[in-house]
Each structure stands twice: as structure tokens, then as C-alpha cells.
Amino acid sequence: MFEKWVSTILLLQFFCVNCGFCRKVLVWPCEMSHWLNLKIILEELLQRGHEVTILTSSQSYLVDYHDPFTFNFEVIFVSGTREDAEKKINEFVDAAVNIMPSLSFWESAKLFQNLFLDITEQFEEICQKAVYNESLMEKLRETKYDVMVIDPVFPVGSWWLSCLGSLL
Ligand SMILES: *[C@@H]1O[C@H](CO)[C@@H](O)[C@H](O)[C@H]1NC(C)=O
């Protein structure tokens, strides 16, 4: 908790207090509580006049990309629906909280692996559709973002980071 606050404060300090230097911020978020925590910080950045763009998928069920009054959104269109994604995440959480504690170590490891592979497939599609979309990449390059905020839980964050030099 303490560490979370420290990093939040550091992040907010980085984006100076009054907006003499407004920055363009690109965000690669994750779902669930991760997004809810991050959203509070991003809303604060908006209030301070920074321009915040969220890179999210059409399957996202908490990141509300239909809401035009908050952030800018770049939506990556994927095959599954929001309901599919929500169901998978709920299955994952249910298994972790309710089922795995009653299984043996190996049974529980096996179940976890299967669920993890399932979710990874979903993540993979999103990442591929972002990374291999030339016109999306061009658009991001042209916008010249100053900063990128990455949730490390979601894959390819480090790929974006290695691209920072040319992308941002
Ligand atoms: C690629 O990105 C552009 C710009 O965001 C979007 O309009 C287009 O639909 C995307 N193409 C594919 C195949 O996802």
C-alpha cells in the first residue's frame, strides 16, 4: 500500500503541478482492480490539463471506451466480446479463490496453468492486433507522446518500452 502511494506521488510530481507543460500520455492498461486504481491517477492528470490516450481492446469490460467525456481512446478490435472476456476473468478468479485451495498442489497447479493459457491466448490476440497494425503504429508515432504508462501485468509492456525511443 505504502509503495503504491509513493509511486503515485512520484508519477503525479513528474506531471508538474500546474500545467505549464502539458504532456501527452499514452496508457497500456490492464483490467480489474488494476484499472480502477490507475484510473484515479489518470483522472487527476486530465484535471491538470494533460492529454491522456488509452490503448485498449474492444473486449475490455471495465475500460469504458464508449465514454467520450473522459479520455481519448484507441480501440484495438478483437474477435471475442466483452462478455467472453468478463466470463474468463471471473472463471479465473473463482478458481483461484474457491476451487484451488481445496485441491492438491499438483491439481491446483494444473488448473492454474490451463486457465492462464486460456487468458494468455486472449491477451496474445490483442497484442498482435496492436503491434502488427501499421496504421495504428503510424498514428501513435505521429502523435508524439511524451510519456507512456504501462501496467506490467499485461503482456508486451516491455516491447512498448523498447520502442519508446522511436515511438515517443
Ligand atoms: C488498425 O488501426 C486503425 C487505426 O486505429 C484502425 O482504424 C483499423 O481498423 C485497424 N486495423 C485492424 C485490422 O485492426
Short mmCIF file of C-alpha atoms and ligand atoms in Angstrom, two decimals:
data_model
loop_
_atom_site.label_atom_id
_atom_site.label_comp_id
_atom_site.label_asym_id
_atom_site.label_seq_id
_atom_site.Cartn_x
_atom_site.Cartn_y
_atom_site.Cartn_z
CA MET A 1 0.00 0.00 0.00
CA PHE A 2 2.75 2.41 1.04
CA GLU A 3 4.77 1.63 -2.08
CA LYS A 4 1.72 2.20 -4.22
CA TRP A 5 1.30 5.68 -2.75
CA VAL A 6 4.94 6.51 -3.22
CA SER A 7 4.83 5.60 -6.88
CA THR A 8 1.56 7.50 -7.30
CA ILE A 9 3.08 10.61 -5.77
CA LEU A 10 6.20 10.31 -7.89
CA LEU A 11 4.08 9.93 -11.00
CA LEU A 12 1.99 12.98 -10.15
CA GLN A 13 5.11 15.01 -9.41
CA PHE A 14 6.51 14.07 -12.75
CA PHE A 15 3.47 15.69 -14.32
CA CYS A 16 4.13 19.14 -12.88
CA VAL A 17 1.53 20.70 -10.60
CA ASN A 18 0.07 23.39 -12.79
CA CYS A 19 0.00 22.83 -16.43
CA GLY A 20 2.73 24.98 -17.84
CA PHE A 21 3.98 21.83 -19.52
CA CYS A 22 1.05 19.73 -20.60
CA ARG A 23 2.11 16.31 -21.66
CA LYS A 24 0.68 13.71 -23.96
CA VAL A 25 0.25 10.44 -22.11
CA LEU A 26 -0.32 7.05 -23.69
CA VAL A 27 -1.64 4.27 -21.44
CA TRP A 28 -1.45 0.46 -21.83
CA PRO A 29 -3.74 -0.68 -19.01
CA CYS A 30 -4.95 -3.96 -17.52
CA GLU A 31 -8.45 -4.87 -16.33
CA MET A 32 -9.99 -5.30 -12.88
CA SER A 33 -8.67 -3.53 -9.79
CA HIS A 34 -5.55 -2.56 -11.73
CA TRP A 35 -7.60 -0.34 -14.00
CA LEU A 36 -9.68 1.07 -11.14
CA ASN A 37 -6.52 2.17 -9.33
CA LEU A 38 -4.85 3.56 -12.42
CA LYS A 39 -7.99 5.41 -13.50
CA ILE A 40 -7.87 7.60 -10.39
CA ILE A 41 -4.35 8.73 -11.29
CA LEU A 42 -5.26 9.30 -14.93
CA GLU A 43 -8.31 11.37 -14.00
CA GLU A 44 -6.04 13.54 -11.89
CA LEU A 45 -3.75 14.02 -14.88
CA LEU A 46 -6.74 15.05 -17.02
CA GLN A 47 -7.76 17.57 -14.39
CA ARG A 48 -4.30 19.07 -14.59
CA GLY A 49 -4.67 19.55 -18.30
CA HIS A 50 -2.64 16.62 -19.62
CA GLU A 51 -3.88 14.76 -22.66
CA VAL A 52 -4.48 11.09 -21.86
CA THR A 53 -4.98 8.40 -24.51
CA ILE A 54 -5.86 4.84 -23.53
CA LEU A 55 -4.90 1.97 -25.78
CA THR A 56 -7.50 -0.70 -25.07
CA SER A 57 -9.25 -3.60 -26.75
CA SER A 58 -12.88 -3.89 -27.86
CA GLN A 59 -13.12 -6.75 -25.36
CA SER A 60 -12.39 -4.54 -22.41
CA TYR A 61 -15.28 -4.57 -19.96
CA LEU A 62 -14.12 -2.08 -17.34
CA VAL A 63 -12.27 0.39 -19.53
CA ASP A 64 -15.29 2.22 -20.90
CA TYR A 65 -14.17 3.36 -24.31
CA HIS A 66 -17.71 4.46 -25.19
CA ASP A 67 -17.47 7.33 -22.75
CA PRO A 68 -16.35 10.32 -24.83
CA PHE A 69 -16.17 12.69 -21.87
CA THR A 70 -13.10 11.26 -20.23
CA PHE A 71 -10.02 10.07 -22.04
CA ASN A 72 -9.11 9.64 -25.68
CA PHE A 73 -9.28 6.01 -26.72
CA GLU A 74 -7.52 3.95 -29.35
CA VAL A 75 -9.52 0.75 -29.57
CA ILE A 76 -7.99 -2.50 -30.82
CA PHE A 77 -10.76 -4.60 -32.32
CA VAL A 78 -10.59 -8.32 -31.46
CA SER A 79 -12.81 -11.32 -32.17
CA GLY A 80 -14.21 -12.02 -28.67
CA THR A 81 -16.90 -9.98 -26.92
CA ARG A 82 -16.78 -8.11 -23.63
CA GLU A 83 -18.93 -10.86 -22.12
CA ASP A 84 -16.40 -13.54 -23.17
CA ALA A 85 -13.58 -11.62 -21.54
CA GLU A 86 -15.51 -10.98 -18.35
CA LYS A 87 -16.53 -14.64 -18.12
CA LYS A 88 -12.92 -15.80 -18.49
CA ILE A 89 -11.62 -13.43 -15.86
CA ASN A 90 -14.43 -14.42 -13.47
CA GLU A 91 -13.64 -18.11 -14.02
CA PHE A 92 -10.02 -17.39 -13.26
CA VAL A 93 -10.80 -15.53 -10.04
CA ASP A 94 -13.38 -18.12 -8.96
CA ALA A 95 -10.91 -20.94 -9.49
CA ALA A 96 -8.15 -19.13 -7.64
CA VAL A 97 -10.33 -18.19 -4.67
CA ASN A 98 -12.85 -21.04 -4.35
CA ILE A 99 -11.54 -24.13 -6.12
CA MET A 100 -7.77 -24.21 -5.94
CA PRO A 101 -7.49 -24.09 -2.13
CA SER A 102 -9.35 -27.42 -1.90
CA LEU A 103 -7.16 -29.19 -4.49
CA SER A 104 -3.80 -30.86 -4.08
CA PHE A 105 -0.75 -28.85 -5.07
CA TRP A 106 -0.39 -30.54 -8.47
CA GLU A 107 -4.10 -30.44 -9.30
CA SER A 108 -4.18 -26.81 -8.43
CA ALA A 109 -1.04 -26.05 -10.48
CA LYS A 110 -2.56 -27.83 -13.46
CA LEU A 111 -5.83 -25.93 -13.22
CA PHE A 112 -3.96 -22.66 -12.86
CA GLN A 113 -1.85 -23.42 -15.92
CA ASN A 114 -4.91 -24.17 -18.05
CA LEU A 115 -6.70 -21.02 -17.01
CA PHE A 116 -3.56 -19.00 -17.51
CA LEU A 117 -3.04 -20.35 -21.04
CA ASP A 118 -6.63 -19.54 -21.85
CA ILE A 119 -6.27 -15.92 -20.77
CA THR A 120 -2.88 -15.64 -22.43
CA GLU A 121 -4.47 -16.52 -25.75
CA GLN A 122 -6.85 -13.63 -25.34
CA PHE A 123 -4.00 -11.26 -24.47
CA GLU A 124 -1.97 -12.52 -27.41
CA GLU A 125 -4.65 -11.57 -29.91
CA ILE A 126 -4.86 -8.04 -28.51
CA CYS A 127 -1.08 -7.60 -28.59
CA GLN A 128 -0.74 -8.92 -32.12
CA LYS A 129 -3.51 -6.71 -33.42
CA ALA A 130 -1.84 -3.68 -31.87
CA VAL A 131 1.77 -4.37 -32.71
CA TYR A 132 1.20 -5.52 -36.31
CA ASN A 133 -1.22 -2.74 -37.20
CA GLU A 134 0.92 -0.39 -39.31
CA SER A 135 -1.62 2.42 -39.45
CA LEU A 136 -2.13 2.33 -35.69
CA MET A 137 1.62 2.44 -35.10
CA GLU A 138 1.97 5.31 -37.55
CA LYS A 139 -0.78 7.21 -35.78
CA LEU A 140 0.89 6.69 -32.39
CA ARG A 141 4.24 7.81 -33.75
CA GLU A 142 2.79 10.93 -35.30
CA THR A 143 1.08 11.95 -32.06
CA LYS A 144 4.49 12.15 -30.35
CA TYR A 145 3.52 11.13 -26.83
CA ASP A 146 5.75 12.37 -24.04
CA VAL A 147 5.13 9.54 -21.62
CA MET A 148 3.77 6.03 -21.62
CA VAL A 149 2.10 4.44 -18.58
CA ILE A 150 2.25 0.64 -18.72
CA ASP A 151 0.58 -1.92 -16.49
CA PRO A 152 3.22 -4.66 -16.31
CA VAL A 153 0.57 -7.35 -15.72
CA PHE A 154 -0.47 -7.02 -19.32
CA PRO A 155 1.99 -8.53 -21.84
CA VAL A 156 4.26 -6.69 -24.29
CA GLY A 157 4.72 -3.74 -21.94
CA SER A 158 8.46 -4.16 -22.28
CA TRP A 159 8.11 -4.20 -26.05
CA TRP A 160 6.45 -0.77 -25.90
CA LEU A 161 9.25 0.37 -23.63
CA SER A 162 11.94 -0.76 -26.02
CA CYS A 163 10.07 1.19 -28.69
CA LEU A 164 9.91 4.37 -26.64
CA GLY A 165 12.90 5.86 -28.41
CA SER A 166 11.33 5.72 -31.83
CA LEU A 167 7.67 5.82 -30.83
CA LEU A 168 7.54 8.64 -28.30
C1 LIG B 1 -5.63 -0.58 -37.41
O1 LIG B 1 -5.70 0.64 -36.70
C2 LIG B 1 -6.53 1.62 -37.30
C3 LIG B 1 -6.33 2.92 -36.51
O2 LIG B 1 -6.57 2.76 -35.14
C4 LIG B 1 -7.96 1.13 -37.32
O3 LIG B 1 -8.81 2.08 -37.89
C5 LIG B 1 -8.02 -0.18 -38.08
O4 LIG B 1 -9.31 -0.73 -38.03
C6 LIG B 1 -7.01 -1.20 -37.52
N1 LIG B 1 -6.95 -2.36 -38.39
C7 LIG B 1 -7.12 -3.61 -37.94
C8 LIG B 1 -7.01 -4.68 -38.94
O5 LIG B 1 -7.38 -3.85 -36.77
#
